[in-house]
PDB file of C-alpha atoms in Angstrom:
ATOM      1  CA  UNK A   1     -14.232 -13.795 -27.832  1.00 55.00           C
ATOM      2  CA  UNK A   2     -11.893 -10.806 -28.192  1.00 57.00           C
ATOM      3  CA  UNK A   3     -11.988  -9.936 -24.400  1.00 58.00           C
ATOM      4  CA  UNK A   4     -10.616 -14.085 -23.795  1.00 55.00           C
ATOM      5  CA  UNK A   5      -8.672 -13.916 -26.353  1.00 52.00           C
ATOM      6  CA  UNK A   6      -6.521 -10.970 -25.290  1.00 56.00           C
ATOM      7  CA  UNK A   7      -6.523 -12.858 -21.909  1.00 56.00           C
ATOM      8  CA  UNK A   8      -5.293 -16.069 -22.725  1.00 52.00           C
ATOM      9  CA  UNK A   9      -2.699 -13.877 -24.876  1.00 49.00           C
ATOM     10  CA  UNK A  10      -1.555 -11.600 -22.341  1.00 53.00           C
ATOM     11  CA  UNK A  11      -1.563 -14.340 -19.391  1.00 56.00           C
ATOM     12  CA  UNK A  12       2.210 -15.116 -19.481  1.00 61.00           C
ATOM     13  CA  UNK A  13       3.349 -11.505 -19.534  1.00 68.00           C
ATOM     14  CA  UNK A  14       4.959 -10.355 -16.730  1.00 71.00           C
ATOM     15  CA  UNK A  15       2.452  -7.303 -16.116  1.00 71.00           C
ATOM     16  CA  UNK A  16      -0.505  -9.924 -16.274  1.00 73.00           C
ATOM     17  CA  UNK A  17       1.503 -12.035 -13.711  1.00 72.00           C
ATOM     18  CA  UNK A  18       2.449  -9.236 -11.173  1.00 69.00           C
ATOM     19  CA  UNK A  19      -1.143  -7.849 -11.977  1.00 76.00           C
ATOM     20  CA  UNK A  20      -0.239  -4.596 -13.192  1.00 81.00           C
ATOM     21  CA  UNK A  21       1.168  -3.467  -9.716  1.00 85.00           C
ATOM     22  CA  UNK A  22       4.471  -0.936 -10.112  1.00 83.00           C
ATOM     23  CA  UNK A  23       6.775  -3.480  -8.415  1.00 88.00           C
ATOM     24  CA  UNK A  24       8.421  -6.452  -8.876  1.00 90.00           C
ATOM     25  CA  UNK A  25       8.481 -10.060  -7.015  1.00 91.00           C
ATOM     26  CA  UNK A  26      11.227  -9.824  -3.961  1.00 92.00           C
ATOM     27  CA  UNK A  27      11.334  -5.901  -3.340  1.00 95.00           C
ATOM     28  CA  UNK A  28       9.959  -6.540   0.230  1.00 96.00           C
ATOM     29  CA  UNK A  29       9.233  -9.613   2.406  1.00 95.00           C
ATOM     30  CA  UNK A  30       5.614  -8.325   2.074  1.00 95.00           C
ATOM     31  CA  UNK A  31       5.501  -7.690  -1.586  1.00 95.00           C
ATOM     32  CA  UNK A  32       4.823 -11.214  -2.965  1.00 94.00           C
ATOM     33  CA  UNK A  33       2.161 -11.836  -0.675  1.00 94.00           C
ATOM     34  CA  UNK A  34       0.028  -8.698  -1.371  1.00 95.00           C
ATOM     35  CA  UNK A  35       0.853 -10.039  -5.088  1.00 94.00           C
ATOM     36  CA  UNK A  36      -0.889 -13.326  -4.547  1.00 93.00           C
ATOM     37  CA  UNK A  37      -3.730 -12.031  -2.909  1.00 94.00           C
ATOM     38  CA  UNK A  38      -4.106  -9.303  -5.449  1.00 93.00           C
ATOM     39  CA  UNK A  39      -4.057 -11.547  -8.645  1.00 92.00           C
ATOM     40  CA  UNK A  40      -5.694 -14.170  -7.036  1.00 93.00           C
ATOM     41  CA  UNK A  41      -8.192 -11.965  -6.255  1.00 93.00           C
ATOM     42  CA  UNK A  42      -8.651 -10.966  -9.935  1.00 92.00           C
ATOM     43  CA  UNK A  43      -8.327 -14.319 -10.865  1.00 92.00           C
ATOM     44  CA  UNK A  44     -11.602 -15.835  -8.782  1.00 92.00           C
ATOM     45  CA  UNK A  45     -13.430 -12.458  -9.664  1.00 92.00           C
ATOM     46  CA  UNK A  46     -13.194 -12.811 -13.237  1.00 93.00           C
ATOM     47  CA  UNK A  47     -13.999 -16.557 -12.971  1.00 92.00           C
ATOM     48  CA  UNK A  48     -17.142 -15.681 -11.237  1.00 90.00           C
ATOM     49  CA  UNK A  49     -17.873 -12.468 -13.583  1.00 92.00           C
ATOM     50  CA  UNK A  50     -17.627 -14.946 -16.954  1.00 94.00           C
ATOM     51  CA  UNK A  51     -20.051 -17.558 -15.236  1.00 91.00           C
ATOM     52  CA  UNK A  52     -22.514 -14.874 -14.186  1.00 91.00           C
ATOM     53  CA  UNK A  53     -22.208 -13.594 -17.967  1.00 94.00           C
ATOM     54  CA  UNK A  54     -22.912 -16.477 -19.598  1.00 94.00           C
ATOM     55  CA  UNK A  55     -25.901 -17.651 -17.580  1.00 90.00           C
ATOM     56  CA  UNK A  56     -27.367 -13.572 -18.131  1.00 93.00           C
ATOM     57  CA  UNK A  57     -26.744 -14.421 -22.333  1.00 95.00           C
ATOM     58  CA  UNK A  58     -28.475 -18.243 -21.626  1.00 93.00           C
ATOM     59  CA  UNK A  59     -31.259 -16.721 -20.137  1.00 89.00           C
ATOM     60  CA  UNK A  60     -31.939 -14.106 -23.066  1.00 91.00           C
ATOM     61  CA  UNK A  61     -31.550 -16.975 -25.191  1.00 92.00           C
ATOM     62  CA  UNK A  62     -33.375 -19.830 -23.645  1.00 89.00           C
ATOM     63  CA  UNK A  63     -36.399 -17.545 -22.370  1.00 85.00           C
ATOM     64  CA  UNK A  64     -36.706 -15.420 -25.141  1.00 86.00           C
ATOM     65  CA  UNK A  65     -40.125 -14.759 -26.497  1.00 85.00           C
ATOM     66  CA  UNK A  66     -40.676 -16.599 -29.374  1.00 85.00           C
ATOM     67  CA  UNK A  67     -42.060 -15.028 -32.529  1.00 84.00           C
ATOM     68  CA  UNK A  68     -46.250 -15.908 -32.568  1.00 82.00           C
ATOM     69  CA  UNK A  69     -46.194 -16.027 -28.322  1.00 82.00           C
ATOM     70  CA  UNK A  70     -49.269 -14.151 -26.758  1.00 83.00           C
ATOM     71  CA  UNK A  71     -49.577 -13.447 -23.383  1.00 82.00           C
ATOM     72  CA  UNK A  72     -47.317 -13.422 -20.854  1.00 82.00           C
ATOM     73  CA  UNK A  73     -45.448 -16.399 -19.797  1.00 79.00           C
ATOM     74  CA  UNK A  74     -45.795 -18.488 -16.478  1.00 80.00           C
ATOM     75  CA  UNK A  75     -45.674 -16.425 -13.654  1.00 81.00           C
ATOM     76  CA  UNK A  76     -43.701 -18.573 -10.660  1.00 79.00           C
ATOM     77  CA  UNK A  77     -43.570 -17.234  -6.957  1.00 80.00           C
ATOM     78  CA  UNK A  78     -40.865 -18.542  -5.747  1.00 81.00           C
ATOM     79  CA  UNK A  79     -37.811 -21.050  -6.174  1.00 85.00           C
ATOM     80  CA  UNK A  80     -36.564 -21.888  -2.941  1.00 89.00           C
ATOM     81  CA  UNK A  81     -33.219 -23.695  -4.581  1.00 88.00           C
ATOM     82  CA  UNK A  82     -32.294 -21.326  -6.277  1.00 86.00           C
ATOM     83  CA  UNK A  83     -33.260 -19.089  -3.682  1.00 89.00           C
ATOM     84  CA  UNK A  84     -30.704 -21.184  -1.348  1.00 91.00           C
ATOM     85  CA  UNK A  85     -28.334 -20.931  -4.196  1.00 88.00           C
ATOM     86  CA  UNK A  86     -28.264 -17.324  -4.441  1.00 86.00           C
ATOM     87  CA  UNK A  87     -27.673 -16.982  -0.820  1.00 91.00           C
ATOM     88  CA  UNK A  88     -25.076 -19.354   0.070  1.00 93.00           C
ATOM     89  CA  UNK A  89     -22.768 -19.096  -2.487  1.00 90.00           C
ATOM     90  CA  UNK A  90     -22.268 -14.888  -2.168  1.00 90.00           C
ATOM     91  CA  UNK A  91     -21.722 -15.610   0.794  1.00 94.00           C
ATOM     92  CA  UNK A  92     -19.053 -18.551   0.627  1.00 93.00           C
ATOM     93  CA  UNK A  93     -17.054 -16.281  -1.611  1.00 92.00           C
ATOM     94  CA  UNK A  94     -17.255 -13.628   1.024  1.00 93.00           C
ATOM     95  CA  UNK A  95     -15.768 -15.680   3.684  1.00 95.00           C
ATOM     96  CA  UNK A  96     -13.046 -17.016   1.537  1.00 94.00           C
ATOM     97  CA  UNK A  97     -12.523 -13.377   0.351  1.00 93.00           C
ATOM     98  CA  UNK A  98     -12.416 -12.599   3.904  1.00 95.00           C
ATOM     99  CA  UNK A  99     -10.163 -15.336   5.113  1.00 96.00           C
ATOM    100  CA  UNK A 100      -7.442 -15.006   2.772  1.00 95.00           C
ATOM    101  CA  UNK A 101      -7.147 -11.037   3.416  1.00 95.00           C
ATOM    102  CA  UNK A 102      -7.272 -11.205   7.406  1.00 96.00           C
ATOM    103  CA  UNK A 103      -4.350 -14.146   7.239  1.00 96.00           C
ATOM    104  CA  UNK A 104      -2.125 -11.568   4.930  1.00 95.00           C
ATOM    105  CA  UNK A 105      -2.987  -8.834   6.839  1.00 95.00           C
ATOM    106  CA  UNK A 106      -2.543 -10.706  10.062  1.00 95.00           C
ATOM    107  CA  UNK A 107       1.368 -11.931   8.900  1.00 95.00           C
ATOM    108  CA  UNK A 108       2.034  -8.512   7.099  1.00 95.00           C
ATOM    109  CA  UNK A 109       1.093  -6.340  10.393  1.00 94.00           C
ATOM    110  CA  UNK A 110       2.905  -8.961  12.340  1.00 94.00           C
ATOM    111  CA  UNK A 111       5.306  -6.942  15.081  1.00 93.00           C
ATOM    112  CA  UNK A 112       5.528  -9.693  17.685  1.00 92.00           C
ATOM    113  CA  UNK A 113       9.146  -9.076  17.391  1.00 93.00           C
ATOM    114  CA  UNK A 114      11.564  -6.345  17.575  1.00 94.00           C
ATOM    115  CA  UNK A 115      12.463  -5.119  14.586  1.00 95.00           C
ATOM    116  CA  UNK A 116      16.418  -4.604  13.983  1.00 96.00           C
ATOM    117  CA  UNK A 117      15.672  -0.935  12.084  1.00 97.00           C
ATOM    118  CA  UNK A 118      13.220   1.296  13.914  1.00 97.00           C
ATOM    119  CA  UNK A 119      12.965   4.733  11.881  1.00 97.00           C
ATOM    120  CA  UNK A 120      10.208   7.185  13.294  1.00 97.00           C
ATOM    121  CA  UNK A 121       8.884   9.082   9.923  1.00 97.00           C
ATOM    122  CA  UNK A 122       7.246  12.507  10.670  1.00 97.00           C
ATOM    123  CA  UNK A 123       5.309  13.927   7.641  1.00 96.00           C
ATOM    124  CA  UNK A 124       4.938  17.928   7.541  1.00 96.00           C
ATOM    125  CA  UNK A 125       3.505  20.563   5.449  1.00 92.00           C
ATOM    126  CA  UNK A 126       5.009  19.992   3.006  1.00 92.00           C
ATOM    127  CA  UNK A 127       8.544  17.387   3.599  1.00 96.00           C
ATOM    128  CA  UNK A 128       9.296  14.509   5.521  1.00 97.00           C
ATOM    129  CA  UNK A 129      11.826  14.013   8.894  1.00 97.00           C
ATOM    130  CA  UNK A 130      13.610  10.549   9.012  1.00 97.00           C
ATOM    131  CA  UNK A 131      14.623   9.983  12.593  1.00 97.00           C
ATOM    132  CA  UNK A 132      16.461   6.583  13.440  1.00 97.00           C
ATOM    133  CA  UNK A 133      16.057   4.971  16.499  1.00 96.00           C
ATOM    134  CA  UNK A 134      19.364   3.434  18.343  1.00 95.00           C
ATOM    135  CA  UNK A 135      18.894  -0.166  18.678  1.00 91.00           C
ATOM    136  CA  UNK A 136      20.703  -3.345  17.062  1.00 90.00           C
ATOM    137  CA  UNK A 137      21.836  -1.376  14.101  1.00 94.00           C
ATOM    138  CA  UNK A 138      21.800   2.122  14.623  1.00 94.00           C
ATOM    139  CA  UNK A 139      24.763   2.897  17.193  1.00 93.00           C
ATOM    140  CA  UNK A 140      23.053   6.161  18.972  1.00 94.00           C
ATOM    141  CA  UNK A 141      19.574   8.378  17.393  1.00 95.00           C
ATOM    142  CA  UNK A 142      20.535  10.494  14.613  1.00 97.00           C
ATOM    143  CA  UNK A 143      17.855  12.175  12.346  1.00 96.00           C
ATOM    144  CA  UNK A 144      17.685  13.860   8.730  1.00 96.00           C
ATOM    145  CA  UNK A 145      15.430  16.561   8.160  1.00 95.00           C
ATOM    146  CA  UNK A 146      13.685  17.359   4.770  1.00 92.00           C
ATOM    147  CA  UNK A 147      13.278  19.948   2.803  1.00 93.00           C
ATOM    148  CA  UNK A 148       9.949  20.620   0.447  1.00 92.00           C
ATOM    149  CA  UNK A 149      10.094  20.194  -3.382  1.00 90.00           C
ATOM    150  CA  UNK A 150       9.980  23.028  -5.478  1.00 89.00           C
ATOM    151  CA  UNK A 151       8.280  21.758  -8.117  1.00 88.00           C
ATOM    152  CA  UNK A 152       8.501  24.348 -11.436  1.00 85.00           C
ATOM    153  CA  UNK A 153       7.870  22.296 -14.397  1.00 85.00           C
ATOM    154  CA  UNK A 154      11.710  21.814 -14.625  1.00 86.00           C
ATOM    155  CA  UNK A 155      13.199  18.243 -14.509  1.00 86.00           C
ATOM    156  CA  UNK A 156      13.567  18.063 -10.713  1.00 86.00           C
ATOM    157  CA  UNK A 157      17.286  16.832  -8.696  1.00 86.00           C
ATOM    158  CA  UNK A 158      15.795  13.275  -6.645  1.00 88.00           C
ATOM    159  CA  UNK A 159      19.444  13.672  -4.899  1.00 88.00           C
ATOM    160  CA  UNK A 160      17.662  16.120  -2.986  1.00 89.00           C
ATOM    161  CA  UNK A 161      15.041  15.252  -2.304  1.00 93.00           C
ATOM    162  CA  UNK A 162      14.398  14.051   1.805  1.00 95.00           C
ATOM    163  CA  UNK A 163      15.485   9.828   1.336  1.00 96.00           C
ATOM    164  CA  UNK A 164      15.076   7.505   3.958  1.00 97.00           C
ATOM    165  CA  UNK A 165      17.791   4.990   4.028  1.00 97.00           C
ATOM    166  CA  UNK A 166      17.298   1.338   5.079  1.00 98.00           C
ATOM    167  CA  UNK A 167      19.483  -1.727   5.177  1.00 97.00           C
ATOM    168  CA  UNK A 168      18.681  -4.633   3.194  1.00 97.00           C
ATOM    169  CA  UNK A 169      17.697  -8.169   4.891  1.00 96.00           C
ATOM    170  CA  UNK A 170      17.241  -5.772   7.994  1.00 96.00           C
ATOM    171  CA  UNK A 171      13.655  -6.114   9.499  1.00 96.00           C
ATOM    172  CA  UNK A 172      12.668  -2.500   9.704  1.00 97.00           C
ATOM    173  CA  UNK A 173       9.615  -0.990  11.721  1.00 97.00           C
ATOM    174  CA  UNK A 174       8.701   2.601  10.393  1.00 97.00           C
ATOM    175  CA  UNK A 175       6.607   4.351  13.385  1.00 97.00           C
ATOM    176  CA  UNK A 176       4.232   6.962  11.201  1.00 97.00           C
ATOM    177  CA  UNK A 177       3.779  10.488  13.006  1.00 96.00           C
ATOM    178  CA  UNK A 178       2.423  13.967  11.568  1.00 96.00           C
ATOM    179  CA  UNK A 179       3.325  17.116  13.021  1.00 94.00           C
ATOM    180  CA  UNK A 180       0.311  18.491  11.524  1.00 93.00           C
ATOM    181  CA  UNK A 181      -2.394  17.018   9.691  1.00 94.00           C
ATOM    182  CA  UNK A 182      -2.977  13.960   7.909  1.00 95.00           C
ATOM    183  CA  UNK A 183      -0.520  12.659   5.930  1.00 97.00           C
ATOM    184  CA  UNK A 184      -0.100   9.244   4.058  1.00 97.00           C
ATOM    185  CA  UNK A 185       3.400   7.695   3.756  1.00 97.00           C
ATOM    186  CA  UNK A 186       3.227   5.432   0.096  1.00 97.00           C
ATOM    187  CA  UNK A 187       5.813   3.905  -1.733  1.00 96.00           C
ATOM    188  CA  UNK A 188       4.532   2.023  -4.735  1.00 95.00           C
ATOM    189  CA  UNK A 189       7.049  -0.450  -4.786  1.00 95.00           C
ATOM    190  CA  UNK A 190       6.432  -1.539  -1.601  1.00 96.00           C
ATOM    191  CA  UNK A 191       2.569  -2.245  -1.709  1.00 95.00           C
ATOM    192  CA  UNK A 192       1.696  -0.293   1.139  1.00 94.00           C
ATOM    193  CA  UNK A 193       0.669   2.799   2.177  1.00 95.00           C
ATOM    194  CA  UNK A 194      -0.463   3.977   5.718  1.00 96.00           C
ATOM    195  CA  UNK A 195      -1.876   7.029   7.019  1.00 96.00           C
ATOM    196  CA  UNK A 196      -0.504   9.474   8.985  1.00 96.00           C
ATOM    197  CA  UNK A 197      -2.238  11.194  12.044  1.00 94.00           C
ATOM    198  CA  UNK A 198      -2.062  13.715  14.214  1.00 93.00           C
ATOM    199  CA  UNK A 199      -0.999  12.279  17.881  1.00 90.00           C
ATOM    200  CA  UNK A 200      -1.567   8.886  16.614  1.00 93.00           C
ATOM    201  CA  UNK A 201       1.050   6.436  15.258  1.00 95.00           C
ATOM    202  CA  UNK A 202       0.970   3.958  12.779  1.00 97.00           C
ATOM    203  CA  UNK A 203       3.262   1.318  11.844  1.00 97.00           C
ATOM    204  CA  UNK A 204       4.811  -0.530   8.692  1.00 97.00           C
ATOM    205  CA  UNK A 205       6.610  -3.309   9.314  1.00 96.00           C
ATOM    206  CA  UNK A 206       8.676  -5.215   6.820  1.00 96.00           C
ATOM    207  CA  UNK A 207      12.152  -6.559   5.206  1.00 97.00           C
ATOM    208  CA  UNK A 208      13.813  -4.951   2.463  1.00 97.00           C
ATOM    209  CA  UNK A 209      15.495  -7.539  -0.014  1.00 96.00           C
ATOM    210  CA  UNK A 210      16.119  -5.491  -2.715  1.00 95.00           C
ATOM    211  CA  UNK A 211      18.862  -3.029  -3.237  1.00 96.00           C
ATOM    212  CA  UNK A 212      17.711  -0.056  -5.368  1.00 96.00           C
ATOM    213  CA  UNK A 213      16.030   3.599  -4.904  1.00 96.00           C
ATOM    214  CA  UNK A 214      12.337   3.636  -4.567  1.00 97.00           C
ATOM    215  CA  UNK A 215      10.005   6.672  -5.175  1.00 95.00           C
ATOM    216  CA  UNK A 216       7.649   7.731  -2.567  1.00 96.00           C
ATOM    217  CA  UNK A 217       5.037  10.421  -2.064  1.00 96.00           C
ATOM    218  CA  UNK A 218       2.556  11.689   0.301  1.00 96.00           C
ATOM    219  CA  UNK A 219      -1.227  10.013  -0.878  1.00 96.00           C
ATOM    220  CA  UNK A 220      -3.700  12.368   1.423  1.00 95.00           C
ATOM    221  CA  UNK A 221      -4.386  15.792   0.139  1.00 95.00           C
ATOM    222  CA  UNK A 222      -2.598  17.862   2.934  1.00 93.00           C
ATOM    223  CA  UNK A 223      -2.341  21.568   1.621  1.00 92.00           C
ATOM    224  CA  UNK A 224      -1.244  23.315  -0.840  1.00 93.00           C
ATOM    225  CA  UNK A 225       1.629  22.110  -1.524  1.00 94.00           C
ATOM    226  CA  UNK A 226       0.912  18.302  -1.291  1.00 95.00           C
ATOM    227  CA  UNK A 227       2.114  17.803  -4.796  1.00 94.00           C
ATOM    228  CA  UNK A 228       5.888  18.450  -3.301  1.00 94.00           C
ATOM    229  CA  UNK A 229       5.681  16.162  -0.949  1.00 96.00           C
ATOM    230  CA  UNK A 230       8.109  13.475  -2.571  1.00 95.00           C
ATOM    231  CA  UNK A 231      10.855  11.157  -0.861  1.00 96.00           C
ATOM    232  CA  UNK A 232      12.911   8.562  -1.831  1.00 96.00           C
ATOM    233  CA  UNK A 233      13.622   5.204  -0.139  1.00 97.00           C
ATOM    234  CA  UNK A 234      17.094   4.289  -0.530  1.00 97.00           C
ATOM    235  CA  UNK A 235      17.666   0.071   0.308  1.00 97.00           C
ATOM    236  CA  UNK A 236      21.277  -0.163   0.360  1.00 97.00           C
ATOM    237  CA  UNK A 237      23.827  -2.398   2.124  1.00 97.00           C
ATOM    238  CA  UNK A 238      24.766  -2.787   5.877  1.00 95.00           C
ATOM    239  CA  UNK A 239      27.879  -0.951   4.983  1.00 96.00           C
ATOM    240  CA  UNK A 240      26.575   1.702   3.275  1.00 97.00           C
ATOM    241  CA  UNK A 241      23.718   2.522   5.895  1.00 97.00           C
ATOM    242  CA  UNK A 242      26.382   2.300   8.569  1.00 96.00           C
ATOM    243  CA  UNK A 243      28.126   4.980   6.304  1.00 96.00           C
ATOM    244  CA  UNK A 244      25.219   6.879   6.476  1.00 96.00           C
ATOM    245  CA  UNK A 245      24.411   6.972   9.987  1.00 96.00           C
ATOM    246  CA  UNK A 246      28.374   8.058  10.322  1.00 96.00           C
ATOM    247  CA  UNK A 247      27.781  10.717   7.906  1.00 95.00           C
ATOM    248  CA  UNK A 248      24.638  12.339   9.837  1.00 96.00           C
ATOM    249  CA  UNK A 249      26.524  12.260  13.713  1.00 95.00           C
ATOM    250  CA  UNK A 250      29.593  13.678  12.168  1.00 94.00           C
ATOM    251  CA  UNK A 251      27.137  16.597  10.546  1.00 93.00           C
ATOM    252  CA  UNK A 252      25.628  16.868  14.217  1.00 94.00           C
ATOM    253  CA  UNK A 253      22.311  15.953  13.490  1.00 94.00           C
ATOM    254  CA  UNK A 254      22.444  13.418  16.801  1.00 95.00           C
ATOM    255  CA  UNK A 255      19.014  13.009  19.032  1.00 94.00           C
ATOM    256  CA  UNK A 256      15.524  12.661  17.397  1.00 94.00           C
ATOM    257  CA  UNK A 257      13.328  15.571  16.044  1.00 93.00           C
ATOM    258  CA  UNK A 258      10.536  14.416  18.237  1.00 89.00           C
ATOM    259  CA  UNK A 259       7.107  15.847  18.981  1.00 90.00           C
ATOM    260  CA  UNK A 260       8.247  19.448  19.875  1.00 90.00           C
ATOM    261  CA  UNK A 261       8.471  20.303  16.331  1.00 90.00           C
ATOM    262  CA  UNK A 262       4.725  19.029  15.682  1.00 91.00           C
ATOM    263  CA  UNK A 263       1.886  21.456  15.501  1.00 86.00           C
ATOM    264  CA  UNK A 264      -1.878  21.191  14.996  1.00 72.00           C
ATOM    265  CA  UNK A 265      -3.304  23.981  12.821  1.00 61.00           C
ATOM    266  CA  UNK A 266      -6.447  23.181  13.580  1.00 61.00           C
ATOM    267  CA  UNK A 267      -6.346  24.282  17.346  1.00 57.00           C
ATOM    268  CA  UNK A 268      -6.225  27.781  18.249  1.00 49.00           C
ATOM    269  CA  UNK A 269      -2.883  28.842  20.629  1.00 53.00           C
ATOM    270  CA  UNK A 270      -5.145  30.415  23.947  1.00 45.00           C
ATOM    271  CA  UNK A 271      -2.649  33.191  25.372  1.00 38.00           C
TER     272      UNK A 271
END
């Protein structure tokens, strides 16, 4: 009674309605979907949790032994109903469980076509490298290189930390590189997180609609200093990422850091 009633309390709140996630509705053209499917998700598995609770309490209460019983009670082989029942509906809600997640996935990994942003992300012991693509947008390839965190116990400077900068109600495609070994390139706000691996790349694509500056990380335990790998994802306007892009060719950073700064630990140099 507690449990429901904290439910049916807390069902209008926001955090009950976004399901807890750290984001809000609109951040992303992905993030209300992965919403729905998330608290929907909840929503059917709680539904089947307090039906599959209340039958276990019926049965210690309907099939209880009874005070002055002897013996044990009928013994019964088999129920091939409830046998039938047991099977088929686990395994409707699998299929709906599986449908729903394979047509989000199938519209969120959607890159049929070009994306107007196309920013290849590099992840390194222990920073990040941001380098933009030319293309509808992005007049000529510039890049931005990052510097690792210190991280002391002091209160920290995010204005210097390595930020990736992306237009809003641009369609962006982030191609996801490591020069080294696995990273995994998360922003919370955004609802997704994808790893990075060694000569393989991975994409995220999606639409910012949200101005604002978004906190991101490294999620795969890369080294020592995996802690310090922290970014920032600046949305801002066309203007101001135009701005941007101005600001790195005039600093000379034009071309791409490409795959001649990646290395692989793990393989011995033969001389």
């Amino acid at each position: 009674m507690a449990i429901a009633g904290a439910l049916v309390l807390t069902g209008c709140s926001p955090e009950v309605e976004k399901g807890w996630l750290p984001t809000e509705r609109g951040t992303t053209s992905n993030t209300d979907r992965i919403m729905d499917l998330w608290v929907n998700s909840w929503i059917a598995a709680l539904v089947v949790g307090i039906i599959t609770w209340g039958l276990i309490v019926w049965c210690l209460v309907a099939y209880r032994r009874r005070k002055g019983t002897v013996g044990f009670p009928r013994q019964t082989s088999f129920n091939l109903p409830l046998e039938v029942f047991y099977l088929t509906i686990p395994l409707f809600m699998v299929v709906v469980f599986f449908y729903f997640t394979d047509r989000d996935q199938q519209a969120i990994d959607n890159r049929s076509e070009p994306a107007d942003v196309v920013v290849d992300v590099r992840g390194k012991q222990w920073a990040w490298d941001f380098n933009y693509k030319a293309g509808d947008v992005i007049e000529e390839d510039v890049y931005e290189a990052g510097v690792q965190t210190n991280l002391t116990g002091n209160t920290i400077d995010k204005e210097q930390l390595p930020t990736l900068y992306l237009p809003v109600n641009r369609s962006v495609d982030l191609e996801l590189n490591a020069r080294d070994v696995i990273h995994s390139f998360w922003v919370p706000a955004f609802l997704q997180k994808r790893d990075m691996i060694p000569g393989k790349t991975n994409y995220i694509r999606f639409t910012p609609t949200k101005e604002g500056t978004y906190d991101g990380k490294c999620a795969e335990l890369c080294g020592e200093y995996h802690s310090e790998m922290l970014f920032r994802v600046k949305v801002v306007s066309e203007s101001e990422f135009q701005a941007h892009m101005d600001e790195l060719r005039e600093a000379g950073n034009t071309g791409l850091l490409g795959v001649e700064y990646d290395r692989n630990p793990n393989v011995n140099e033969i001389k």
